[in-house]
PDB file of C-alpha atoms in Angstrom:
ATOM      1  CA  UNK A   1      71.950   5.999  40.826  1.00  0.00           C
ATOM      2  CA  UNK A   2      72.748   4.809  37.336  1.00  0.00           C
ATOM      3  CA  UNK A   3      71.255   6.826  34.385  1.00  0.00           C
ATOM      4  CA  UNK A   4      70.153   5.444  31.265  1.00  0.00           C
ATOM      5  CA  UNK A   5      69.809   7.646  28.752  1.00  0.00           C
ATOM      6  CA  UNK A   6      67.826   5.727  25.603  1.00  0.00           C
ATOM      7  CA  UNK A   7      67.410   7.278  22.243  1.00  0.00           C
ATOM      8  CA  UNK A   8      65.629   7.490  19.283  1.00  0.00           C
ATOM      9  CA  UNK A   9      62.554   8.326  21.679  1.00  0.00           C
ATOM     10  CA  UNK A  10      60.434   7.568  18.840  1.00  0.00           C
ATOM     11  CA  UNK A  11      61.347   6.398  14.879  1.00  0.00           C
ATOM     12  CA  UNK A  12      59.359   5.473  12.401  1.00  0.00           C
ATOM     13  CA  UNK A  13      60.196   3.043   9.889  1.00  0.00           C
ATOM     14  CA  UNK A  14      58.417   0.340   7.252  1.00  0.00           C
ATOM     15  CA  UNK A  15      58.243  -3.420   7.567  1.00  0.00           C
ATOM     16  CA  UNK A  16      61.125  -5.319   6.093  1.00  0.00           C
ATOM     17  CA  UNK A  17      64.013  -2.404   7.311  1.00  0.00           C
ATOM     18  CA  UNK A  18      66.347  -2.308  10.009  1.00  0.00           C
ATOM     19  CA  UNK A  19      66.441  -0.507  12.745  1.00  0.00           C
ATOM     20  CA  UNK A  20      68.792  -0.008  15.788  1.00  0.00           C
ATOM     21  CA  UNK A  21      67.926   1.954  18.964  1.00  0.00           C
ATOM     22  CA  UNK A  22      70.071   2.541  21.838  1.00  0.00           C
ATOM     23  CA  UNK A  23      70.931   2.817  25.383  1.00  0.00           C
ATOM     24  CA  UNK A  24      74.029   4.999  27.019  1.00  0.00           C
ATOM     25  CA  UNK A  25      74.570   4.223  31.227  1.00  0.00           C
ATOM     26  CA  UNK A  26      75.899   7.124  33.000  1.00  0.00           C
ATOM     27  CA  UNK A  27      78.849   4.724  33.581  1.00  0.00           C
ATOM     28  CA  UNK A  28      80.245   1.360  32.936  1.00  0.00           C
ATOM     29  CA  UNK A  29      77.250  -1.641  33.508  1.00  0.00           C
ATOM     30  CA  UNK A  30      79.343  -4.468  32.626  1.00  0.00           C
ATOM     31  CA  UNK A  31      76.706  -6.365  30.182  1.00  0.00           C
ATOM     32  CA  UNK A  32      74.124  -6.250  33.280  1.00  0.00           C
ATOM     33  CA  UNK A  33      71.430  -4.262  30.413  1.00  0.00           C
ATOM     34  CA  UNK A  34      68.635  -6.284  29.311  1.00  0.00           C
ATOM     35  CA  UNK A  35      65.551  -4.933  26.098  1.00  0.00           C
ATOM     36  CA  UNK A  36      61.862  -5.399  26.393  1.00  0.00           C
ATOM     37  CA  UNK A  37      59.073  -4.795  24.127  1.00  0.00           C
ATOM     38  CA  UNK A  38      55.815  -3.435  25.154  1.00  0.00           C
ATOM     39  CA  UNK A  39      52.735  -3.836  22.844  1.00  0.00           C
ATOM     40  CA  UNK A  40      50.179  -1.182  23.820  1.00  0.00           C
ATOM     41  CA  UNK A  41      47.628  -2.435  26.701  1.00  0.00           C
ATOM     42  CA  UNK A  42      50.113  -5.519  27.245  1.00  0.00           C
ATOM     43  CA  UNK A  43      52.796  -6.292  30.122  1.00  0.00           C
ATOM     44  CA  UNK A  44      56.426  -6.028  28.676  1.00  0.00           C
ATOM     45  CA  UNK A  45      58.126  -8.765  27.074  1.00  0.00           C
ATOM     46  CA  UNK A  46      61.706  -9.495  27.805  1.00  0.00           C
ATOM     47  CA  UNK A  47      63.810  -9.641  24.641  1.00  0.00           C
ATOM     48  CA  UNK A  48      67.455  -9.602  25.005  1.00  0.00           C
ATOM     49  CA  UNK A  49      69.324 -10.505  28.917  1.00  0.00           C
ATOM     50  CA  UNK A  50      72.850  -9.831  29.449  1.00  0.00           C
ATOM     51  CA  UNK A  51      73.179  -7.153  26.825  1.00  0.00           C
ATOM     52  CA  UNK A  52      73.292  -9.716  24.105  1.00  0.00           C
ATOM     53  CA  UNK A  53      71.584 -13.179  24.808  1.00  0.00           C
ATOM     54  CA  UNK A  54      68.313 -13.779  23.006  1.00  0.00           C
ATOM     55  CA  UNK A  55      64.966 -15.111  25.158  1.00  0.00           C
ATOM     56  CA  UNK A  56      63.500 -18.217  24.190  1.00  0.00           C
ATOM     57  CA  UNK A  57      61.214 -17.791  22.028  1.00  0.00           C
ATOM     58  CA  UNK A  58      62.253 -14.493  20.302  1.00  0.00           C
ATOM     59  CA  UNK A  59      62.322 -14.278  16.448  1.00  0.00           C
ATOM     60  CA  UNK A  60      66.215 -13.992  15.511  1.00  0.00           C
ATOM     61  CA  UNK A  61      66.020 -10.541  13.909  1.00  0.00           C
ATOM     62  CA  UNK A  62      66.232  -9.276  17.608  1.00  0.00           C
ATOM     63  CA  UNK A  63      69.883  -8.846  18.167  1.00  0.00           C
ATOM     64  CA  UNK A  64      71.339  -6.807  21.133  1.00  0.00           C
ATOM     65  CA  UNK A  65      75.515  -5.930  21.398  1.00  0.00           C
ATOM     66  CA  UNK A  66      77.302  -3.983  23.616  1.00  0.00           C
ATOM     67  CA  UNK A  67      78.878  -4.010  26.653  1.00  0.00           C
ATOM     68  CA  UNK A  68      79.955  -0.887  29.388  1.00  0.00           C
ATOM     69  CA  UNK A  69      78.060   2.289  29.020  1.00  0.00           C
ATOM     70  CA  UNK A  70      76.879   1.527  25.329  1.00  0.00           C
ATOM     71  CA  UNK A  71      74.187  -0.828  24.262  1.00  0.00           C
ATOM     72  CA  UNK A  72      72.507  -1.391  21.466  1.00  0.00           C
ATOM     73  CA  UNK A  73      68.975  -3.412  20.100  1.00  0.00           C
ATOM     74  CA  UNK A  74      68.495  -3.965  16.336  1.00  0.00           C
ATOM     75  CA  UNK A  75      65.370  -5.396  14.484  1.00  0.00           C
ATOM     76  CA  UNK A  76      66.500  -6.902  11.205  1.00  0.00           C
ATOM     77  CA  UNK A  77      63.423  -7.149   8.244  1.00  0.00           C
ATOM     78  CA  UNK A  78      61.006  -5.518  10.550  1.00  0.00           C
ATOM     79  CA  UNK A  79      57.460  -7.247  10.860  1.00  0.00           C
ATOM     80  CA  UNK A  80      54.066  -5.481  11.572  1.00  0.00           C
ATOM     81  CA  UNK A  81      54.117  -7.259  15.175  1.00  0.00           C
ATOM     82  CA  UNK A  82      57.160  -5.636  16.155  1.00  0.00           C
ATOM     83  CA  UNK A  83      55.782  -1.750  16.040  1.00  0.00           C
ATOM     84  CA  UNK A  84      55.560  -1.233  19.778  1.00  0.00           C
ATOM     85  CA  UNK A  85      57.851   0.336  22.360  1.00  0.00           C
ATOM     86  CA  UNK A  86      61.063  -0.507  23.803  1.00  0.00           C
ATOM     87  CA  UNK A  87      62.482   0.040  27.113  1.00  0.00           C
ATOM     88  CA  UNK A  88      66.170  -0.955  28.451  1.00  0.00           C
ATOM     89  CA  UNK A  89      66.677  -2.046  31.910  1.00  0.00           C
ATOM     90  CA  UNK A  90      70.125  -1.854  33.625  1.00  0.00           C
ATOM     91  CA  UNK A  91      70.537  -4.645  36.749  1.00  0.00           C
ATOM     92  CA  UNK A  92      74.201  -3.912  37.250  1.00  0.00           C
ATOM     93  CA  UNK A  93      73.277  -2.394  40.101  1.00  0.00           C
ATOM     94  CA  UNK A  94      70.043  -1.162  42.969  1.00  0.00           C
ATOM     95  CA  UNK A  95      68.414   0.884  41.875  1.00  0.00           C
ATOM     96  CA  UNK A  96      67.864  -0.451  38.901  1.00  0.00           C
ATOM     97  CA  UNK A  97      66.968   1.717  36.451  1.00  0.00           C
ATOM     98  CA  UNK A  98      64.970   1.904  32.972  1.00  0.00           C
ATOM     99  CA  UNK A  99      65.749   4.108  29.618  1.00  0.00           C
ATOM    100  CA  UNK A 100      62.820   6.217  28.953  1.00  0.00           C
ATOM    101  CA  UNK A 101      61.629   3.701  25.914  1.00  0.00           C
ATOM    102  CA  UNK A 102      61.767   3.737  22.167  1.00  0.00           C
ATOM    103  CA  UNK A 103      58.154   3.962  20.569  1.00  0.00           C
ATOM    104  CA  UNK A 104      58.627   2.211  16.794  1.00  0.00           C
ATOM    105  CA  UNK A 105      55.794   3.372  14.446  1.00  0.00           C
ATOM    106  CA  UNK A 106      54.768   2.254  11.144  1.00  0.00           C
ATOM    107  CA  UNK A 107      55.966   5.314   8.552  1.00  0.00           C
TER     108      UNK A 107
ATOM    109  CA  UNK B   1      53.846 -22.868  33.948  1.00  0.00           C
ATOM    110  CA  UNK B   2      54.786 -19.655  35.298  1.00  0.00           C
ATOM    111  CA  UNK B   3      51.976 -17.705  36.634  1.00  0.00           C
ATOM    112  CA  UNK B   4      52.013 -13.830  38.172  1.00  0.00           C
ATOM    113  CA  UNK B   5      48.433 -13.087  39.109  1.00  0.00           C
ATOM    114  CA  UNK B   6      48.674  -9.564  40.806  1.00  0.00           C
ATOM    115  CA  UNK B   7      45.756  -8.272  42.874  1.00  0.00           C
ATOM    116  CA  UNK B   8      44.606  -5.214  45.110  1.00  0.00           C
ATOM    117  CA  UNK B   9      44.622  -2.257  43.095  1.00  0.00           C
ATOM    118  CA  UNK B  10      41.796   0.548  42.861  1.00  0.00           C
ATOM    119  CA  UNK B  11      41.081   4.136  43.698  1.00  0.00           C
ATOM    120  CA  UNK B  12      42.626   5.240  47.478  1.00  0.00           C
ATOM    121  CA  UNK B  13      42.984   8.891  48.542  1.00  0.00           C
ATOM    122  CA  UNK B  14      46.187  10.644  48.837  1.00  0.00           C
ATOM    123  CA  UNK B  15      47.951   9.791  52.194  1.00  0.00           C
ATOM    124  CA  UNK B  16      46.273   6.051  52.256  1.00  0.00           C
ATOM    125  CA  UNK B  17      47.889   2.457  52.529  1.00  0.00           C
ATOM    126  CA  UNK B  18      46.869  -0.195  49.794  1.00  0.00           C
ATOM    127  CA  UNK B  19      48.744  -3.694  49.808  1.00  0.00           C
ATOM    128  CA  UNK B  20      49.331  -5.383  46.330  1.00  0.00           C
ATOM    129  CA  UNK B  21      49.614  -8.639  45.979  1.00  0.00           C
ATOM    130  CA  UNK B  22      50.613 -11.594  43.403  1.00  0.00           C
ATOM    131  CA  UNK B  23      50.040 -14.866  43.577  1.00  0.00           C
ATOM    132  CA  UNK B  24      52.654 -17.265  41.597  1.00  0.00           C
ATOM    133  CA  UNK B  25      51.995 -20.507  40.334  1.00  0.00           C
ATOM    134  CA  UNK B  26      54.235 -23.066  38.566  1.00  0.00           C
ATOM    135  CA  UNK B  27      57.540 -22.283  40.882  1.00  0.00           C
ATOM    136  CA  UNK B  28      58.709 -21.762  44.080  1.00  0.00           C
ATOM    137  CA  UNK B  29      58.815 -18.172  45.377  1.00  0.00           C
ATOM    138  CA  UNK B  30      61.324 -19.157  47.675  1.00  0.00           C
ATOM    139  CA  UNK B  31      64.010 -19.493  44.634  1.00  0.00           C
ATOM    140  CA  UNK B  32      63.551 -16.706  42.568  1.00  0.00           C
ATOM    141  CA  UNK B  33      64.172 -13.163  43.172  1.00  0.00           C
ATOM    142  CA  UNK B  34      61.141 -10.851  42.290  1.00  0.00           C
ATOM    143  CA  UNK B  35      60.421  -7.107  41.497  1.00  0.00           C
ATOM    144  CA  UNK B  36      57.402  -4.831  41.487  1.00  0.00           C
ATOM    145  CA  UNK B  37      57.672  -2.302  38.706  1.00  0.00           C
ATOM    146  CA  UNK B  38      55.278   0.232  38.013  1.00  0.00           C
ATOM    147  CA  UNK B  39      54.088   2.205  34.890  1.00  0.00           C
ATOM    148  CA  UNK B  40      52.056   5.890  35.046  1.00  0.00           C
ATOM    149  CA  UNK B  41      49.542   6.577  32.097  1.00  0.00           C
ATOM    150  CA  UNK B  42      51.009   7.248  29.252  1.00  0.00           C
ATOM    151  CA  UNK B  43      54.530   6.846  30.560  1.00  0.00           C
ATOM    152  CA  UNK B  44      57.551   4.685  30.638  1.00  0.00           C
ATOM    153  CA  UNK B  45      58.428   2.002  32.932  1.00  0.00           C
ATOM    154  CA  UNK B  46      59.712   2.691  36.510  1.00  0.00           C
ATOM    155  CA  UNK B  47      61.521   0.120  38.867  1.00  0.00           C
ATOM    156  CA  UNK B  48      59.695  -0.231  42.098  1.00  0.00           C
ATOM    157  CA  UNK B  49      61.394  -2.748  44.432  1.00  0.00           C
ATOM    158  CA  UNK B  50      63.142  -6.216  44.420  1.00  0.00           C
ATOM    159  CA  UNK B  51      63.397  -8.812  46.544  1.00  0.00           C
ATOM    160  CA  UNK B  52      66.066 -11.598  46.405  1.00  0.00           C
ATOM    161  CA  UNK B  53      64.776 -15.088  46.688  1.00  0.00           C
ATOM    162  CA  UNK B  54      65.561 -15.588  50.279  1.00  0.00           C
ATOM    163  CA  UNK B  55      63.402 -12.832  51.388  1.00  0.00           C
ATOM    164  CA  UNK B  56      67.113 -11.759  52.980  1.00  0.00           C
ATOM    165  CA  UNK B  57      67.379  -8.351  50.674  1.00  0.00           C
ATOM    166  CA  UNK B  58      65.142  -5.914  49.742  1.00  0.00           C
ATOM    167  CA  UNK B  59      65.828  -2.604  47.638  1.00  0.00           C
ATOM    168  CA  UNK B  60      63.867   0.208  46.932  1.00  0.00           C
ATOM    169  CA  UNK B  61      63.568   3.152  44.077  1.00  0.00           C
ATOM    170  CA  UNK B  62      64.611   6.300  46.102  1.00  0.00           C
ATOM    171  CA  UNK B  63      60.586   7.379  45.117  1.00  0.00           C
ATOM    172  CA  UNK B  64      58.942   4.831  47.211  1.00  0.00           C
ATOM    173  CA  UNK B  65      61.516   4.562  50.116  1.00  0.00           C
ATOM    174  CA  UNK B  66      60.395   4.621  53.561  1.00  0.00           C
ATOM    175  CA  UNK B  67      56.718   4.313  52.531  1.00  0.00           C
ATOM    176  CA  UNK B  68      56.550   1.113  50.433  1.00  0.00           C
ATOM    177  CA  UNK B  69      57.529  -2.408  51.913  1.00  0.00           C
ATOM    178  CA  UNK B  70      57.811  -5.639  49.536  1.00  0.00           C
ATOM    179  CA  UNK B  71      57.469  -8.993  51.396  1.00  0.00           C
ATOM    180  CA  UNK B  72      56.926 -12.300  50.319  1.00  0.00           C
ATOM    181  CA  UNK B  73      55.439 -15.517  51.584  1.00  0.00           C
ATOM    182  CA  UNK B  74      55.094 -18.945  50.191  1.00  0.00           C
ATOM    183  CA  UNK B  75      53.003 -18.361  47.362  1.00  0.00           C
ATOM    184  CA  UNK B  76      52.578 -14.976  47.413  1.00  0.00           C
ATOM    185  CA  UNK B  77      54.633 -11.516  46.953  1.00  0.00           C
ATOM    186  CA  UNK B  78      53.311  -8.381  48.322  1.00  0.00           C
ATOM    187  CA  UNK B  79      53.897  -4.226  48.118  1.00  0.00           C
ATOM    188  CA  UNK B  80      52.089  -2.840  51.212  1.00  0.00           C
ATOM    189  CA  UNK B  81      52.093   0.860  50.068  1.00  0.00           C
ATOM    190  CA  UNK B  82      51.892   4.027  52.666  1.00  0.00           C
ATOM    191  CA  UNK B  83      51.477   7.511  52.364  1.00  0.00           C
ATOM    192  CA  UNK B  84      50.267   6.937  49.313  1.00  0.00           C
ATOM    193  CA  UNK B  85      50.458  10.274  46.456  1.00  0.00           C
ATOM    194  CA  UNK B  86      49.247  10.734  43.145  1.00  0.00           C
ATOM    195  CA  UNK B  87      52.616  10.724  41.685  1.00  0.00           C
ATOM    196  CA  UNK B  88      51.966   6.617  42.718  1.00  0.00           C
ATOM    197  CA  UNK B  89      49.179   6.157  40.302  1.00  0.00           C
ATOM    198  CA  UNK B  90      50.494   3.311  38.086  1.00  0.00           C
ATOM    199  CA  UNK B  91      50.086   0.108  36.603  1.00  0.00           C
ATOM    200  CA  UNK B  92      51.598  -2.357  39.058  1.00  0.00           C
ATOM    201  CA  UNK B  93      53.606  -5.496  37.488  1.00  0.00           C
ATOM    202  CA  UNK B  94      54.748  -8.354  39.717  1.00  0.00           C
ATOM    203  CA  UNK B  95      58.405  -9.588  37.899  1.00  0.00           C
ATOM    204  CA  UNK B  96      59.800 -12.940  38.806  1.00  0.00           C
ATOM    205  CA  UNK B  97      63.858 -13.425  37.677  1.00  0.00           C
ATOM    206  CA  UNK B  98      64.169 -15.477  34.578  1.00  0.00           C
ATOM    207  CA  UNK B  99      65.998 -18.218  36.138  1.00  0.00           C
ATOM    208  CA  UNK B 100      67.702 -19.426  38.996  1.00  0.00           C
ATOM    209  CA  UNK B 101      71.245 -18.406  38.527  1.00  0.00           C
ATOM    210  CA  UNK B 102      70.380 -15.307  37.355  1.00  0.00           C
ATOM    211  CA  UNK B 103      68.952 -11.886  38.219  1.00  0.00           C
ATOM    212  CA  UNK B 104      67.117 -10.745  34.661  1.00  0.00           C
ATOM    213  CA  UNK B 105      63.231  -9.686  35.518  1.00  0.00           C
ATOM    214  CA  UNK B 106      61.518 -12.228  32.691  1.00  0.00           C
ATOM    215  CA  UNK B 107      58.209 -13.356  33.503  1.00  0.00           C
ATOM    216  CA  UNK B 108      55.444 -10.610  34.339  1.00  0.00           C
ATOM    217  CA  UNK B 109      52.137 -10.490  35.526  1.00  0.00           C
ATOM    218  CA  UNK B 110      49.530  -8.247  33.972  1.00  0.00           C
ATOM    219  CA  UNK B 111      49.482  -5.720  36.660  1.00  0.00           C
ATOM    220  CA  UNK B 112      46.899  -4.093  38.547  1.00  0.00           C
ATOM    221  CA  UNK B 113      45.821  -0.324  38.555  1.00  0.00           C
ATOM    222  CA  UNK B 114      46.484   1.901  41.649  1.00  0.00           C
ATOM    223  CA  UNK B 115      44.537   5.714  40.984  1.00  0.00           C
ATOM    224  CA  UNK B 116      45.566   7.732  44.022  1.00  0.00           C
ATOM    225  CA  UNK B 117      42.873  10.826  43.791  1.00  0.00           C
ATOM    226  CA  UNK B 118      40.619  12.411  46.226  1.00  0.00           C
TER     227      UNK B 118
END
């Protein structure tokens, strides 16, 4: 099985900075890696598809690159509705597999 | 409008079968590939099982092989769930595929809790 290895596992940070977080495959996923958000008590939220592609609906300071084993999701001019946790999901190939999640906190 | 409505969780006892199921609304079943994927207390997310929009393939996470079974019928997907352990207490979310063409999980129900305890 593919491993995804996501890091920070937790960062704190202030509204209006950046932040990236990221996700390493044990090998080479194509761009089959998609990023959801999970608010506390909710079901996840898809973000980002195809390592890159941004949902309908999702504010434009979501932005995901990468491609292979090395992805990446960035929040540009952070809002308070974006402190939550993040989780990347490789589909390349069965069974699929999740990163352990990113939990963004309010410094 | 999609629509996941999942159903049938609650306490069991170790070693016990439980079905799950989620009714969908506002598509066909029949086109879109779906996934059950689960979530302990306090922990991350953990793929469950898929099932491609034929009903023709099924995969499982090597955790739940041999014991749980996803099936579908034409409004409804199901996870009939044997031998159950405590290692299976989760939050269960029905996923449907975002679109046709494509094999992202978007849409999600809001789950229903399994507690496997004697």
């Amino acid at each position: 099985a593919i491993q995804v290895t996501q890091s920070p596992s937790s960062l704190s940070a202030s509204v209006g900075d950046t932040v990236t977080f990221s996700c390493r495959a044990s090998r080479g996923i194509r761009n089959d890696l998609a990023w959801y958000q999970q608010q506390p008590g909710k079901a996840p939220k898809l973000l980002i598809f195809g390592a890159s592609y941004l949902q309908n609906g999702v504010p434009p300071r979501f932005s995901g690159s990468g491609s292979g084993t090395d992805f990446f999701l960035t929040i540009s001019s952070l809002q308070p509705e974006d402190f939550a946790a993040y989780y990347c999901l490789q589909t390349y190939s069965y069974p699929h597999t999740f990163g352990q999640g990113t939990r963004l906190e309010i410094k | 409008q999609v629509q996941l409505v999942e159903s049938g969780g609650g306490v069991v006892q170790p070693g016990t079968s439980l079905r799950l199921s989620c009714a969908a609304s506002g598509f066909s079943l029949s086109s879109y590939g779906m996934h059950w994927v689960r979530q302990a207390p306090g922990q991350g997310l953990e793929w469950v099982a898929s099932i491609s929009y034929d009903g023709g393939q099924k995969f499982y996470a090597d955790s739940v092989k041999g014991r749980f079974t996803v099936s579908k019928d034409t409004n409804t997907l199901y996870l009939h769930m044997d031998g159950q352990r405590r290692e299976d207490t989760a939050m269960y979310y029905c996923v449907r595929d975002l679109s046709l063409a494509t094999a992202w999980p978007g849409y999600w129900g809001q789950g229903t809790l399994v507690t496997v305890s004697s």
